[in-house]
Coordinates of C-alpha atoms in Angstrom, one line a residue:
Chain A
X1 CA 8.0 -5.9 -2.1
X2 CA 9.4 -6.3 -5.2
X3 CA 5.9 -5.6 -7.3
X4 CA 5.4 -3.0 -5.4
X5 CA 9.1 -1.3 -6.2
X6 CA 8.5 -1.9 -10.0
X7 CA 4.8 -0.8 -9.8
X8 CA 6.8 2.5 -8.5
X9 CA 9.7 2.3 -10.8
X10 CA 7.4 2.7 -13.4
X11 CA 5.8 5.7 -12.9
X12 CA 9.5 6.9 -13.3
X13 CA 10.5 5.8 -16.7
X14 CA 8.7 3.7 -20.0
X15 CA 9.5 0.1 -19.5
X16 CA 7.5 -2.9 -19.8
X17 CA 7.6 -4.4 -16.4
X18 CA 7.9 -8.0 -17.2
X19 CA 11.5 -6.9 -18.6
X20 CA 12.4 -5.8 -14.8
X21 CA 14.7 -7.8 -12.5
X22 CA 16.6 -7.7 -9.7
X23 CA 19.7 -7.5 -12.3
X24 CA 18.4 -4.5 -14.0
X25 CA 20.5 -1.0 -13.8
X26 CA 18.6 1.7 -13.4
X27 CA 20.0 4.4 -15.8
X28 CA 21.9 2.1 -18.0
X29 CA 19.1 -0.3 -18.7
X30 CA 16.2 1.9 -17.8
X31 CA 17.0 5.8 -18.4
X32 CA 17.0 7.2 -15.7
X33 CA 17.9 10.6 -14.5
X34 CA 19.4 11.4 -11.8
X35 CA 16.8 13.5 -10.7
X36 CA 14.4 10.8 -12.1
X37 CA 16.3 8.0 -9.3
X38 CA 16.3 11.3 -6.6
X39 CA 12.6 11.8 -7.3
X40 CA 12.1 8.4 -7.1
X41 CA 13.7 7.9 -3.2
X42 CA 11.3 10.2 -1.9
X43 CA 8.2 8.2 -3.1
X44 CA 10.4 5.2 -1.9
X45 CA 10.7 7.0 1.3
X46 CA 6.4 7.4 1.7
X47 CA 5.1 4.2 0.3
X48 CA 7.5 2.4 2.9
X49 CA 7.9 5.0 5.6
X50 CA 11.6 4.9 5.4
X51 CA 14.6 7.5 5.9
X52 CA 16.9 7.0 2.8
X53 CA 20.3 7.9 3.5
X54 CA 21.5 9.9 0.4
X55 CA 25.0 8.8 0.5
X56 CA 24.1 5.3 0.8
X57 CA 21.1 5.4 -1.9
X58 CA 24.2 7.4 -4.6
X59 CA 25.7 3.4 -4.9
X60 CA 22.7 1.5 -6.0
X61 CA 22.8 1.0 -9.2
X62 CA 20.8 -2.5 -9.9
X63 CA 16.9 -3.1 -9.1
X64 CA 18.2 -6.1 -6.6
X65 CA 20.4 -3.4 -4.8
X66 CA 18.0 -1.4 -4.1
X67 CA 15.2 -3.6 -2.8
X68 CA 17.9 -5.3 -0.1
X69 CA 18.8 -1.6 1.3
X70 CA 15.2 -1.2 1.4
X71 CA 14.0 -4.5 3.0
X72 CA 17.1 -3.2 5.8
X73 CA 15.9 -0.1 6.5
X74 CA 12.3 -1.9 7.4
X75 CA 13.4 -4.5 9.0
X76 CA 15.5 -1.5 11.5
X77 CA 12.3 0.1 11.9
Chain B
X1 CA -14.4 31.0 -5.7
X2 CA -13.4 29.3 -9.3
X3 CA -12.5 31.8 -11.7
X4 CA -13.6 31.4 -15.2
X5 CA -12.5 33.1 -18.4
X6 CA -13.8 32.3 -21.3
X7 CA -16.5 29.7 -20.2
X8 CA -13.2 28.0 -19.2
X9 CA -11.7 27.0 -15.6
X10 CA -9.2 29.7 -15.0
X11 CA -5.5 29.3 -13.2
X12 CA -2.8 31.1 -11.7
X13 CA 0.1 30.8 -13.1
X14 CA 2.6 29.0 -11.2
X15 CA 6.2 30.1 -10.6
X16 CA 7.6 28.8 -13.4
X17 CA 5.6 30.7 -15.4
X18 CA 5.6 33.7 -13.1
X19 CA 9.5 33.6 -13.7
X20 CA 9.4 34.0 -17.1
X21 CA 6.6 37.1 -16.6
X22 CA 8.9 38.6 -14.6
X23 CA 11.5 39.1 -16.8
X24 CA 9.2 39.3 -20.1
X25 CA 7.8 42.7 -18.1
X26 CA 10.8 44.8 -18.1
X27 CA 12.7 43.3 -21.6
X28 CA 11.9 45.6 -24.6
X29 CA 11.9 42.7 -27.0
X30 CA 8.9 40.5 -25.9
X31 CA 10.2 37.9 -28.5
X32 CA 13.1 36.8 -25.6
X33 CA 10.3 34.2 -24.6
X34 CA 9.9 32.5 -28.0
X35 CA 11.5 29.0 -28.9
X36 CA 11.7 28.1 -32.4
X37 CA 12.9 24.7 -33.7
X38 CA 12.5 22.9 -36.9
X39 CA 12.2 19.4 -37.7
X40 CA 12.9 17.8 -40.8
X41 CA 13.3 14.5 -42.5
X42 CA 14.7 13.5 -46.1
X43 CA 12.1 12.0 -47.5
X44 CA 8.5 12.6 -49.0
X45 CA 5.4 13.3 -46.9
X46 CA 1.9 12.9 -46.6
X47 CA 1.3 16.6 -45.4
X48 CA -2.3 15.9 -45.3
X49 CA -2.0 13.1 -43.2
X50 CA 0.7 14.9 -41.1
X51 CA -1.9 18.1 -40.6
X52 CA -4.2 15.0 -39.1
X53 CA -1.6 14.3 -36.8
X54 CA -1.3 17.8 -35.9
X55 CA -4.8 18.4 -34.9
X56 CA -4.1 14.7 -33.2
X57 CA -1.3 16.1 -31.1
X58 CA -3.2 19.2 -29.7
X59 CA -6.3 17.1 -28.5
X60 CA -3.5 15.0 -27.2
X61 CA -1.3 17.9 -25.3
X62 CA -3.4 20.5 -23.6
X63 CA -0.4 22.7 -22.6
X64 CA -0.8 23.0 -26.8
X65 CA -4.5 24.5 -26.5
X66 CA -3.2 27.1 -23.3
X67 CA -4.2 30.5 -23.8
X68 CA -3.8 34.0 -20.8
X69 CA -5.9 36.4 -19.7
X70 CA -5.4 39.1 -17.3
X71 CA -8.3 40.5 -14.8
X72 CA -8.8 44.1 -14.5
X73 CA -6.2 44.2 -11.5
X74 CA -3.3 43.1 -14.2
X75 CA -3.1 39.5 -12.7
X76 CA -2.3 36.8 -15.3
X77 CA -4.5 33.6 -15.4
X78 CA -5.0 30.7 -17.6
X79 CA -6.9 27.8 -19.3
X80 CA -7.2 25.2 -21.7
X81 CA -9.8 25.7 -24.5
X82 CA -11.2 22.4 -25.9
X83 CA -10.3 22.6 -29.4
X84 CA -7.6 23.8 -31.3
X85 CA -9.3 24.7 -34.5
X86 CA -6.8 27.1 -36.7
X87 CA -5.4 26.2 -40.3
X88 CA -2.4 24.7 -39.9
X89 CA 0.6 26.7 -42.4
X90 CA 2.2 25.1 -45.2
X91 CA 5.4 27.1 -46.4
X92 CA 7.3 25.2 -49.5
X93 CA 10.8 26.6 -49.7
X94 CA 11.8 24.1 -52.6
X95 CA 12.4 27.1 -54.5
X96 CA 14.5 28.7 -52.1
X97 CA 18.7 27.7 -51.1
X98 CA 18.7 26.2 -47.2
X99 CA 20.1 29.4 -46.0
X100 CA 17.0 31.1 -46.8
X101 CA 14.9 29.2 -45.4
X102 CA 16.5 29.2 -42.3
X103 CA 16.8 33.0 -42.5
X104 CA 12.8 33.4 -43.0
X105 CA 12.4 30.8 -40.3
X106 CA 14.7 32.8 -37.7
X107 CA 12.4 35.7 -39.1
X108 CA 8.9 33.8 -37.7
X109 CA 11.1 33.2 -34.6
X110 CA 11.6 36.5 -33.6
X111 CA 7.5 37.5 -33.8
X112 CA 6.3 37.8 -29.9
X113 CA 3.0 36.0 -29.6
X114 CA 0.1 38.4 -28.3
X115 CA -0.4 37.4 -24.7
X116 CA -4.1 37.9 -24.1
X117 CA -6.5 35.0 -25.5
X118 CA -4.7 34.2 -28.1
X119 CA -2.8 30.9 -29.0
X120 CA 0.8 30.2 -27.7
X121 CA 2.3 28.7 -30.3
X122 CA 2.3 28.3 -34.5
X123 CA 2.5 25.1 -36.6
X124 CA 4.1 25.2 -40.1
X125 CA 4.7 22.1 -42.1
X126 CA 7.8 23.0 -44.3
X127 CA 9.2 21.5 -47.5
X128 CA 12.4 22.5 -47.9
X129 CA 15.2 21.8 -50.6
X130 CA 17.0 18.9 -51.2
X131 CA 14.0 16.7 -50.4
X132 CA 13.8 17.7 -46.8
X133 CA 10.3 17.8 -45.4
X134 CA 8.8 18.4 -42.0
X135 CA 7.4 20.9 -39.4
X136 CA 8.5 24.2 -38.0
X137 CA 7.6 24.9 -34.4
X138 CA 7.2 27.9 -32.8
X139 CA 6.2 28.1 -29.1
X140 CA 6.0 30.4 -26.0
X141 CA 8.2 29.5 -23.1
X142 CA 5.4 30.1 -20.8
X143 CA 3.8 27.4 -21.9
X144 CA 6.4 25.1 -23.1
X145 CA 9.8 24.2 -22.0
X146 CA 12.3 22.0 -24.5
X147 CA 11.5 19.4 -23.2
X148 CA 7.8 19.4 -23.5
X149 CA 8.3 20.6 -27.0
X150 CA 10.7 17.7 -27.8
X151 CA 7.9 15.4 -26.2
X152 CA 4.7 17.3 -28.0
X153 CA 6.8 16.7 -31.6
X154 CA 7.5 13.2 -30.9
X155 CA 3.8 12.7 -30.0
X156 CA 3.1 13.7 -33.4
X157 CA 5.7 12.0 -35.3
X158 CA 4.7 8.6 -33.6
X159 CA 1.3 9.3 -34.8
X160 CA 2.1 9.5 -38.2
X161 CA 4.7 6.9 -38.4
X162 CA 1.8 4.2 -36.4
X163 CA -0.2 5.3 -39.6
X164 CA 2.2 5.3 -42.4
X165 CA 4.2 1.8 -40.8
X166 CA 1.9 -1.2 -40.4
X167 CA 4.5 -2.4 -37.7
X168 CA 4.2 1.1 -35.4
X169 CA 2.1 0.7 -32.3
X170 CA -0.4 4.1 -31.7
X171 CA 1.8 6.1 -28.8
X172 CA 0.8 6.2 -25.7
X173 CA -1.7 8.8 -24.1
X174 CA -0.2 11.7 -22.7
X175 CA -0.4 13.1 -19.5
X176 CA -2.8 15.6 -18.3
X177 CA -1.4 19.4 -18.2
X178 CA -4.4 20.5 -16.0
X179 CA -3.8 17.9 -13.5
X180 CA 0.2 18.5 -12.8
X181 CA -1.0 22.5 -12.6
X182 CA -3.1 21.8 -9.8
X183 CA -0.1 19.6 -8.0
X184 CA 2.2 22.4 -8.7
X185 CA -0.2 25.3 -7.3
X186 CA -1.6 23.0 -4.6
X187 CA 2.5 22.9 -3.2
X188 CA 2.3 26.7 -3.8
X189 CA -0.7 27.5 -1.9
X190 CA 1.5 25.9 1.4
X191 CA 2.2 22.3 3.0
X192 CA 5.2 20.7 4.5
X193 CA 7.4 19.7 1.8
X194 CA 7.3 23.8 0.8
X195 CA 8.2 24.3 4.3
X196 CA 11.3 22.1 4.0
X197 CA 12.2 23.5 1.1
X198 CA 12.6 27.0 1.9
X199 CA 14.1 26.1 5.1
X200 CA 16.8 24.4 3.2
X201 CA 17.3 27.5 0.4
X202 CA 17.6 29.8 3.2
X203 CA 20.6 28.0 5.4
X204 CA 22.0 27.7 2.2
X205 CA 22.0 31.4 1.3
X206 CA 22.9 32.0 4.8
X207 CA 26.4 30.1 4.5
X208 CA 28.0 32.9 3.4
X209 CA 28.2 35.5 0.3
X210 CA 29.3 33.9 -2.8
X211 CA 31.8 35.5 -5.0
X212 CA 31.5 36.8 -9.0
X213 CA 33.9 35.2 -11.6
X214 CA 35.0 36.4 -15.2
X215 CA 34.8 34.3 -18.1
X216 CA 38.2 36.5 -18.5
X217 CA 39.2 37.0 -15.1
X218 CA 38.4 39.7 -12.2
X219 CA 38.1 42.3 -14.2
X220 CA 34.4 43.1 -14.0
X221 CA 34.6 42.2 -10.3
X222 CA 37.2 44.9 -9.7
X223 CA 35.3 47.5 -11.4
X224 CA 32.4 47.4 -9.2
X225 CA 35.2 46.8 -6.2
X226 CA 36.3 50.3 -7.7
X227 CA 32.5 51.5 -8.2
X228 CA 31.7 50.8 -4.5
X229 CA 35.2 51.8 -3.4
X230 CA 34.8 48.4 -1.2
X231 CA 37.7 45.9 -1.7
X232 CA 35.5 43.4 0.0
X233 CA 32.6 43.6 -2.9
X234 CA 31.8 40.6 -4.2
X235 CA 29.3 41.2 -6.8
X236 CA 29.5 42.3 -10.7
X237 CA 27.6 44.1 -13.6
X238 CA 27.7 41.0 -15.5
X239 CA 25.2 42.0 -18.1
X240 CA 25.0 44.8 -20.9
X241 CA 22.2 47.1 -21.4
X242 CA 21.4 46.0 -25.1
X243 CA 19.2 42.5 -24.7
X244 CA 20.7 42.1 -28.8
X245 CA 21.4 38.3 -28.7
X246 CA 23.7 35.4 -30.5
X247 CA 23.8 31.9 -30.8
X248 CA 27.0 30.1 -31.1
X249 CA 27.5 26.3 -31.6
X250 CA 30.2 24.3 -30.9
X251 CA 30.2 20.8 -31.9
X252 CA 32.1 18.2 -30.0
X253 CA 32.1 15.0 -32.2
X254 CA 30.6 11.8 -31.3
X255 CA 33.8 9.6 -30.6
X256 CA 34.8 12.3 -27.7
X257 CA 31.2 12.4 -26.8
X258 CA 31.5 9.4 -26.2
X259 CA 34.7 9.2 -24.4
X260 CA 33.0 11.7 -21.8
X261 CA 29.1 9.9 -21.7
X262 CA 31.6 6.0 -20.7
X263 CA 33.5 8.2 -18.2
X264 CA 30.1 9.3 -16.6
X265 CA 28.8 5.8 -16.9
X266 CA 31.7 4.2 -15.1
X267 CA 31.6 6.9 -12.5
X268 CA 28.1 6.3 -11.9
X269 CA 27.5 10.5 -12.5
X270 CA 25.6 13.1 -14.9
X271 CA 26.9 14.6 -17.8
X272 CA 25.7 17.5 -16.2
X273 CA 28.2 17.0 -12.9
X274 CA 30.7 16.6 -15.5
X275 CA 30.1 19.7 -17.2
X276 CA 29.8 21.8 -14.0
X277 CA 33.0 20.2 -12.5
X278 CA 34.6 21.0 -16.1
X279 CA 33.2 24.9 -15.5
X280 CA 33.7 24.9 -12.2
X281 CA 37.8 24.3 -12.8
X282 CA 37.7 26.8 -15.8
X283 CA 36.5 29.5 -13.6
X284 CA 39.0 28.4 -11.0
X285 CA 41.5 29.2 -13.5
X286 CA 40.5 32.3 -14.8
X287 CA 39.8 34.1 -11.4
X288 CA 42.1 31.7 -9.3
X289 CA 39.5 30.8 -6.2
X290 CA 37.7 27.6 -5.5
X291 CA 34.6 29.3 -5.2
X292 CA 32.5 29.4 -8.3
X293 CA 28.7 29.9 -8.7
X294 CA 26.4 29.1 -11.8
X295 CA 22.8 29.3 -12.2
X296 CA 21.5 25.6 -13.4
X297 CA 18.2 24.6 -14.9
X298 CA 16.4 22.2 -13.7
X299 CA 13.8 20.5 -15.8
X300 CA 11.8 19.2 -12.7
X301 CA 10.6 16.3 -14.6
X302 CA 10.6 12.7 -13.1
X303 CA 7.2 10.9 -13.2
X304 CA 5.8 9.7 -16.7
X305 CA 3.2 12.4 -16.0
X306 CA 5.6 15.1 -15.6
X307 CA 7.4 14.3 -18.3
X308 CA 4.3 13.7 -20.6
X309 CA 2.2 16.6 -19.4
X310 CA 3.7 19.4 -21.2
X311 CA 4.4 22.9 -19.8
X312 CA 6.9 24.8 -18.7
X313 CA 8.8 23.7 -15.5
X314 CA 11.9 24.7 -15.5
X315 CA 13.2 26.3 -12.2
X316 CA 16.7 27.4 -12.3
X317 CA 18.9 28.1 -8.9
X318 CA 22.5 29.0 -8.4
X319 CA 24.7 26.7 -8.1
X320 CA 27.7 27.6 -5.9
X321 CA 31.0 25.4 -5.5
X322 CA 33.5 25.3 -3.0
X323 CA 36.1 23.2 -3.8
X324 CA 39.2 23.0 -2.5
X325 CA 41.9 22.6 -5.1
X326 CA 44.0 20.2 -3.2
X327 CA 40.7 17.8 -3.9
X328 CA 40.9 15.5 -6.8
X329 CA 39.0 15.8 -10.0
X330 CA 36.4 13.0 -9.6
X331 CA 36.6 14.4 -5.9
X332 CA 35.0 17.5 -7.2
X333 CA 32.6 15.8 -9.2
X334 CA 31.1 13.6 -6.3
X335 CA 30.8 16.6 -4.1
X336 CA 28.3 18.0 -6.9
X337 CA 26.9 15.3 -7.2
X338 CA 26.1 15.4 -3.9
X339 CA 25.1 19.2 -3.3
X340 CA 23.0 18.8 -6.6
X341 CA 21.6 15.8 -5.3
X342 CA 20.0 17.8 -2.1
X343 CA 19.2 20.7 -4.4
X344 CA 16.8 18.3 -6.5
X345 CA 14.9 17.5 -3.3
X346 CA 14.2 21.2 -2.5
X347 CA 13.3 22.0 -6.2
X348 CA 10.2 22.6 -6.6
X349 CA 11.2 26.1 -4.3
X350 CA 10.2 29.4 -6.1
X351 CA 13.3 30.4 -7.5
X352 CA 11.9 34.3 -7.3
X353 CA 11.8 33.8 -3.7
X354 CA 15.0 32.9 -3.6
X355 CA 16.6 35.6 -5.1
X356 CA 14.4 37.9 -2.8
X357 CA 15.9 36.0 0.1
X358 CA 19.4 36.1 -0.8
X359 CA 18.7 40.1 -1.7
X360 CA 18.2 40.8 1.8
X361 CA 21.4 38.6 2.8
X362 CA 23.6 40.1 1.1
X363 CA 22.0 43.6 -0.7
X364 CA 23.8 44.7 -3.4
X365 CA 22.7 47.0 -6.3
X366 CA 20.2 45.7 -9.1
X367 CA 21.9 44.5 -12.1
X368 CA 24.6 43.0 -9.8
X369 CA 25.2 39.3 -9.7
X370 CA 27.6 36.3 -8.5
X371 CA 26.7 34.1 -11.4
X372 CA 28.5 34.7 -14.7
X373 CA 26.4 32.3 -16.7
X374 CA 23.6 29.4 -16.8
X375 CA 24.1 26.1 -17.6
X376 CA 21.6 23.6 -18.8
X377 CA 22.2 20.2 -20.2
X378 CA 19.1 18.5 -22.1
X379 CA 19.5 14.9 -22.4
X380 CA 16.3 13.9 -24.0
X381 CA 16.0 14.2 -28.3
X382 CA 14.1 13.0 -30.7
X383 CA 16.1 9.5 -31.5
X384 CA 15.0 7.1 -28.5
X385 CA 11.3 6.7 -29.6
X386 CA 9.6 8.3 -32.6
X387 CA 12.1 9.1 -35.3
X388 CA 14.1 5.5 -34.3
X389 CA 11.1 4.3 -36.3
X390 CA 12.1 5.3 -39.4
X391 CA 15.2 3.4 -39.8
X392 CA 18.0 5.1 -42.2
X393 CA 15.8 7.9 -43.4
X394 CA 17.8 11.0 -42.4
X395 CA 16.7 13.2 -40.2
X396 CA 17.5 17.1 -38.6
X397 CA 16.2 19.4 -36.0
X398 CA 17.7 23.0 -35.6
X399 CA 16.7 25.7 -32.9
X400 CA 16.3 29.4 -33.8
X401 CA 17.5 32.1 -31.8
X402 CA 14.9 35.2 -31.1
X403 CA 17.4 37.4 -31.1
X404 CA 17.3 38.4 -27.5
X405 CA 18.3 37.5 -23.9
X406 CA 18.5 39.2 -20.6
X407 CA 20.9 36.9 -19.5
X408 CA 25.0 37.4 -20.4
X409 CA 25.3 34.1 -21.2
X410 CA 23.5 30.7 -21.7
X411 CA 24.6 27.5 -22.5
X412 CA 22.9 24.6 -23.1
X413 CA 24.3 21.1 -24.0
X414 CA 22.3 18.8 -25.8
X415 CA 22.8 15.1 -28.0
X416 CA 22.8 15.7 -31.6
X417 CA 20.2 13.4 -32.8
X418 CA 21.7 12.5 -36.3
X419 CA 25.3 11.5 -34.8
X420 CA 24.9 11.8 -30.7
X421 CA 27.8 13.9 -30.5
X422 CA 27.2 17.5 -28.4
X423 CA 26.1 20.9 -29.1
X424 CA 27.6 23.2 -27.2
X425 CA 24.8 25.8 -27.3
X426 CA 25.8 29.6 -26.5
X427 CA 23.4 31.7 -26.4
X428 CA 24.7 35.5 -25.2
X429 CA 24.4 39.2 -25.6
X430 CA 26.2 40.1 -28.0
X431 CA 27.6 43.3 -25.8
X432 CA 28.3 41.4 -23.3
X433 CA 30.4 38.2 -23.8
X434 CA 32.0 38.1 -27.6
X435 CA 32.6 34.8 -29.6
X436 CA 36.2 35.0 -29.0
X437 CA 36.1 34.7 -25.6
X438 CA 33.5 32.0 -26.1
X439 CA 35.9 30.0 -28.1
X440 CA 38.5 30.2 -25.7
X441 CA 35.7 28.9 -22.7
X442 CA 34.8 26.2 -24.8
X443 CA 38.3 25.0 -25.4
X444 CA 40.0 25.1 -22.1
X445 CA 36.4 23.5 -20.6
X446 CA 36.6 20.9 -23.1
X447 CA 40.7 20.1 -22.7
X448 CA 39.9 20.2 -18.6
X449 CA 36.9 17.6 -19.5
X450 CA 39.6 15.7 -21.1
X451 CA 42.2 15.8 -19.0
X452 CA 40.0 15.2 -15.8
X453 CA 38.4 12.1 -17.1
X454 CA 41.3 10.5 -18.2
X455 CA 43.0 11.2 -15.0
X456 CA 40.5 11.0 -12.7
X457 CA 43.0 11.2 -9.4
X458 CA 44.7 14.3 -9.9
X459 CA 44.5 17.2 -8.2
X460 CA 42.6 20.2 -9.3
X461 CA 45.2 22.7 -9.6
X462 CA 47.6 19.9 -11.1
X463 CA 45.0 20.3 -13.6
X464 CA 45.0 23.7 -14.1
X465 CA 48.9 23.7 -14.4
X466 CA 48.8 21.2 -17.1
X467 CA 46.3 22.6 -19.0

C-alpha cells in the first residue's frame, strides 16, 4: 500500500521517492496544489476503488495520514 | 477518418483553445491573445550556446513547434511539425536606456501572430544595459498558457546551466503535448466523468441567479435596473466598448507576503482562498450583499505530464459566494475552500458550455454579466528549479501587456522571483475601470487580508466596520 501511494504521489509532483515517509506534508514538504492533492484523490479513489469523503480528505496533511484513512475506507468495503 | 495537414496528424482544438477563438473572432485587436515576457539575468552569456538550447527546448516542447490550419468550412485544426528550424533573433539594446528597451519590447508584444501555418511564437535573445542578458518571449495564448511558458523557459535555462555548471544534472524530459491533447479531446468526444461534470455545472447554475457587484458600488447595476425598468435585474454592462488596455502593478513586499503565505500554511488553505475571501469581503463592502461572483482561472494542471506538456489549459468558471456576514473570516475561507474544492473535480467542463447553459437560465442581454472581474493566482516562477542554480547571480522576469482585453478587469497574483513578495497584476480597459479606483480595490483588499488573518474569528461585517 504504501509503494503503491508514493508510486501515485509521484506522478503529482517532482520528488525522489526514497525521500517520502509516512511523516512527509504534502504541500509543505512536497508542493503541492490544492488542486494537485484534489486531482490526486480521484486517482486515489480508482486505483483502490474507494469513495473519499471530501471533508474528511481537506485534514490530511502528512503521507502517514493519508494511507490510514485509506487502509479504513478498504477495510469498510 | 484522420485528418492531415501538412503531411502532419491534424487535431481539433480543444475547449481551451476554442475559448480563446471565440473571443479572438469578434475583438478588433487580434494582439489580445499574445503573452510577452522577458527574462534576464546580470551576467555574461554564451548566446551561442543559449541559441543551442533554444533549438534544444523546441525538440523538447512540442506545444513550441504547434502551428493551425483551417479546412474550407472555417474549422480550425492543428499539429506539431517535427522541427523547428527558424533563426533565432538577437537584439543588443546595450546602447539603449532600460526604458527603451522595454518600450520596443512592449512594441513586439503587441504584433498578432498570423494564424494559419505559421509559428505561434518568437524567440529573441536580448542584451540589455547594465550587463543584463537573456531572452525575450513572445507566445500565443492558444498555445501556451503562463504556466507552460514559465515551464518551456526553465526547460531551457536548465539546459544551459547543466552545460555551463559541471555540478547541473541535464533536466528531465518533458511531457508529451500530443498525448495530453488526445486525453483532453478523448473526455470531449463523451464518457462518464463529462457526464458528471455537466450534471454538477448545471444544479449549480440552477441554484439561483447570482447578482452583479461594483468595484464602486451599485451603480452600474442600477443603470441597467433603470435600462430594463426591472428593479429585480441583476445583471450589468460591466465592460466598455474600447478593448484599449492597461497594466497596473501593485507590489506587496515580501515580509507581508509572508505574513499572508504562514497564515495560509497554518490554515492548511490556498493563497488563492485567501484572496477570494479578501475579494469576496471587499465586494461585500462596496455593494453591501453577501453574494459575490468572480470568474477564476484554473490552470487544470496536476500530473507531472500536465504540468510538463505545455499548452494552453486554462478553463476559467464563475465563482459565486454566498456568505453570510454573521460567518467568521476563516469561516468564509473554509467554505471556499470547500466550493472550490468540488469545482476542481468538475473542471475539465467546457467553460463555453457553461455560459450557454446559464444563458438560458437566466437570459439577459449580450454584454451583460454578474462577474465584475477575474482572478487568477499563479504560484509557480522561475526560482524553485532552474535559475536556483545560479546562486547570487541576479536575475528578472517582466510581462508585457498587448495593449488589449475584452475583459473589464483581470488580476493576476503571482511570487516575485527576485524577492517572493506579490504582484498584484491589473490588467483592465482602460474605459472601463481607472487606476484610481484600482488603487482603492487593492488597498481596502489588502487591509481586509490583514485584518482577517490576524483575527481569524471575527465576524465578517465586524470586519467591514473596522476597516
Amino acid at each position: 500500500m504504501f509503494d503503491k501511494f508514493v508510486e501515485i504521489i509521484c506522478n503529482y509532483v517532482e520528488v525522489d521517492p526514497e525521500t517520502i515517509t509516512e511523516d512527509t506534508r504534502f504541500m509543505e514538504d512536497m508542493g503541492f496544489t490544492s488542486f494537485d492533492f484534489v486531482s490526486m484523490l480521484g486517482e486515489v479513489e480508482d486505483e483502490f476503488d474507494i469513495e473519499i469523503d471530501q471533508q474528511k480528505a481537506i485534514n490530511i496533511r502528512t503521507v502517514g495520514e493519508a494511507i490510514n484513512y485509506i487502509q479504513e475506507l478498504i477495510n469498510e468495503n | 477518418m484522420t485528418k492531415t495537414k501538412k503531411g502532419y496528424k491534424a487535431y481539433p482544438l480543444t475547449v481551451a483553445q476554442k475559448f480563446h477563438l471565440f473571443y479572438l473572432n469578434f475583438c478588433p485587436k487580434k494582439e489580445v491573445v499574445n503573452i510577452g515576457t522577458s527574462l534576464t539575468i546580470q551576467t555574461d552569456i554564451d548566446f551561442a550556446l543559449l541559441k543551442e538550447c533554444i533549438y534544444k527546448g523546441y525538440e523538447r516542447n512540442e506545444c513550441m513547434r504547434l502551428r493551425f490550419t483551417q479546412d474550407d468550412d472555417g474549422t480550425w485544426y492543428q499539429y506539431v511539425v517535427d522541427t523547428e528550424d527558424r533563426g533565432i533573433e538577437f537584439v543588443d539594446f546595450s546602447g539603449n536606456t532600460t526604458e527603451e528597451a522595454e518600450a520596443i519590447m512592449r512594441s513586439w508584444t503587441k504584433v498578432p501572430f498570423e494564424l494559419s501555418d505559421s509559428p505561434m511564437n518568437r524567440i529573441v535573445m536580448i542584451k540589455m544595459p547594465d550587463g543584463w542578458n537573456g531572452v525575450y518571449m513572445l507566445v500565443n495564448h492558444l498555445v501556451m498558457d503562463a504556466q507552460s511558458l514559465i515551464a518551456f523557459l526553465r526547460d531551457v535555462i536548465e539546459i544551459y546551466c547543466s552545460k555551463v555548471f559541471n555540478d547541473v544534472p541535464y533536466p528531465k524530459d518533458m511531457a508529451s503535448y500530443i498525448e495530453q491533447l488526445e486525453k483532453d479531446l478523448a473526455y470531449e468526444a463523451g464518457c462518464k466523468a463529462k457526464d458528471r461534470d455537466e450534471e454538477y455545472f448545471r444544479k449549480l447554475i440552477e441554484t439561483s441567479e447570482p447578482i452583479y457587484n461594483g468595484i464602486d458600488g451599485r451603480i452600474k447595476l442600477d443603470m441597467a435596473k433603470r435600462k430594463f425598468n426591472d428593479p429585480n435585474f441583476r445583471a450589468a454592462h460591466n465592460t466598455s466598448d474600447s478593448v484599449d488596455s492597461a497594466l497596473d502593478i501593485f507590489h506587496l513586499e515580501e515580509e507581508p507576503t509572508t505574513r499572508l503565505m504562514n497564515f495560509c500554511e497554518k490554515y492548511h488553505i490556498s493563497l488563492t482562498c485567501l484572496l477570494l475571501m479578501g475579494l469576496f469581503t471587499y465586494f461585500h463592502k462596496m455593494n453591501n450583499t453577501g453574494d459575490v461572483s468572480i470568474n477564476t482561472a484554473i490552470a487544470r494542471r496536476a500530473t507531472l505530464k500536465e504540468k510538463k506538456s505545455g499548452g494552453t489549459r486554462i478553463h476559467s468558471f464563475p465563482f459565486r459566494m454566498v456568505i453570510p456576514e454573521n460567518k467568521s473570516f476563516i469561516e468564509g475561507i473554509y467554505q471556499i475552500r470547500d466550493l472550490q474544492n468540488d469545482m476542481f473535480r468538475h473542471a475539465n467542463f467546457d467553460p463555453v458550455k457553461y455560459f450557454a447553459y446559464r444563458g438560458k437560465a437566466y437570459p439577459v442581454e449580450q454584454g451583460y454579466t454578474y462577474e465584475p472581474m477575474s482572478l487568477t493566482y499563479q504560484p509557480m516562477t522561475l526560482k524553485e528549479k532552474g535559475l536556483d542554480k545560479l546562486g547570487d547571480i541576479k536575475y528578472k522576469t517582466k510581462w508585457y501587456e498587448n495593449g488589449a482585453t475584452t475583459q473589464a478587469m483581470y488580476l493576476t497574483v503571482m511570487h516575485r522571483p527576485d524577492d517572493n513578495g506579490l504582484d498584484f497584476n491589473f490588467e483592465h480597459q482602460v474605459n472601463a475601470v481607472s487606476r484610481e479606483k484600482l488603487e482603492f480595490m487593492y488597498y481596502y483588499l489588502c487591509k481586509i487580508m490583514f485584518k482577517g488573518t490576524e483575527n481569524p474569528d471575527l465576524s465578517i461585517s465586524d470586519i467591514i466596520k473596522l476597516i
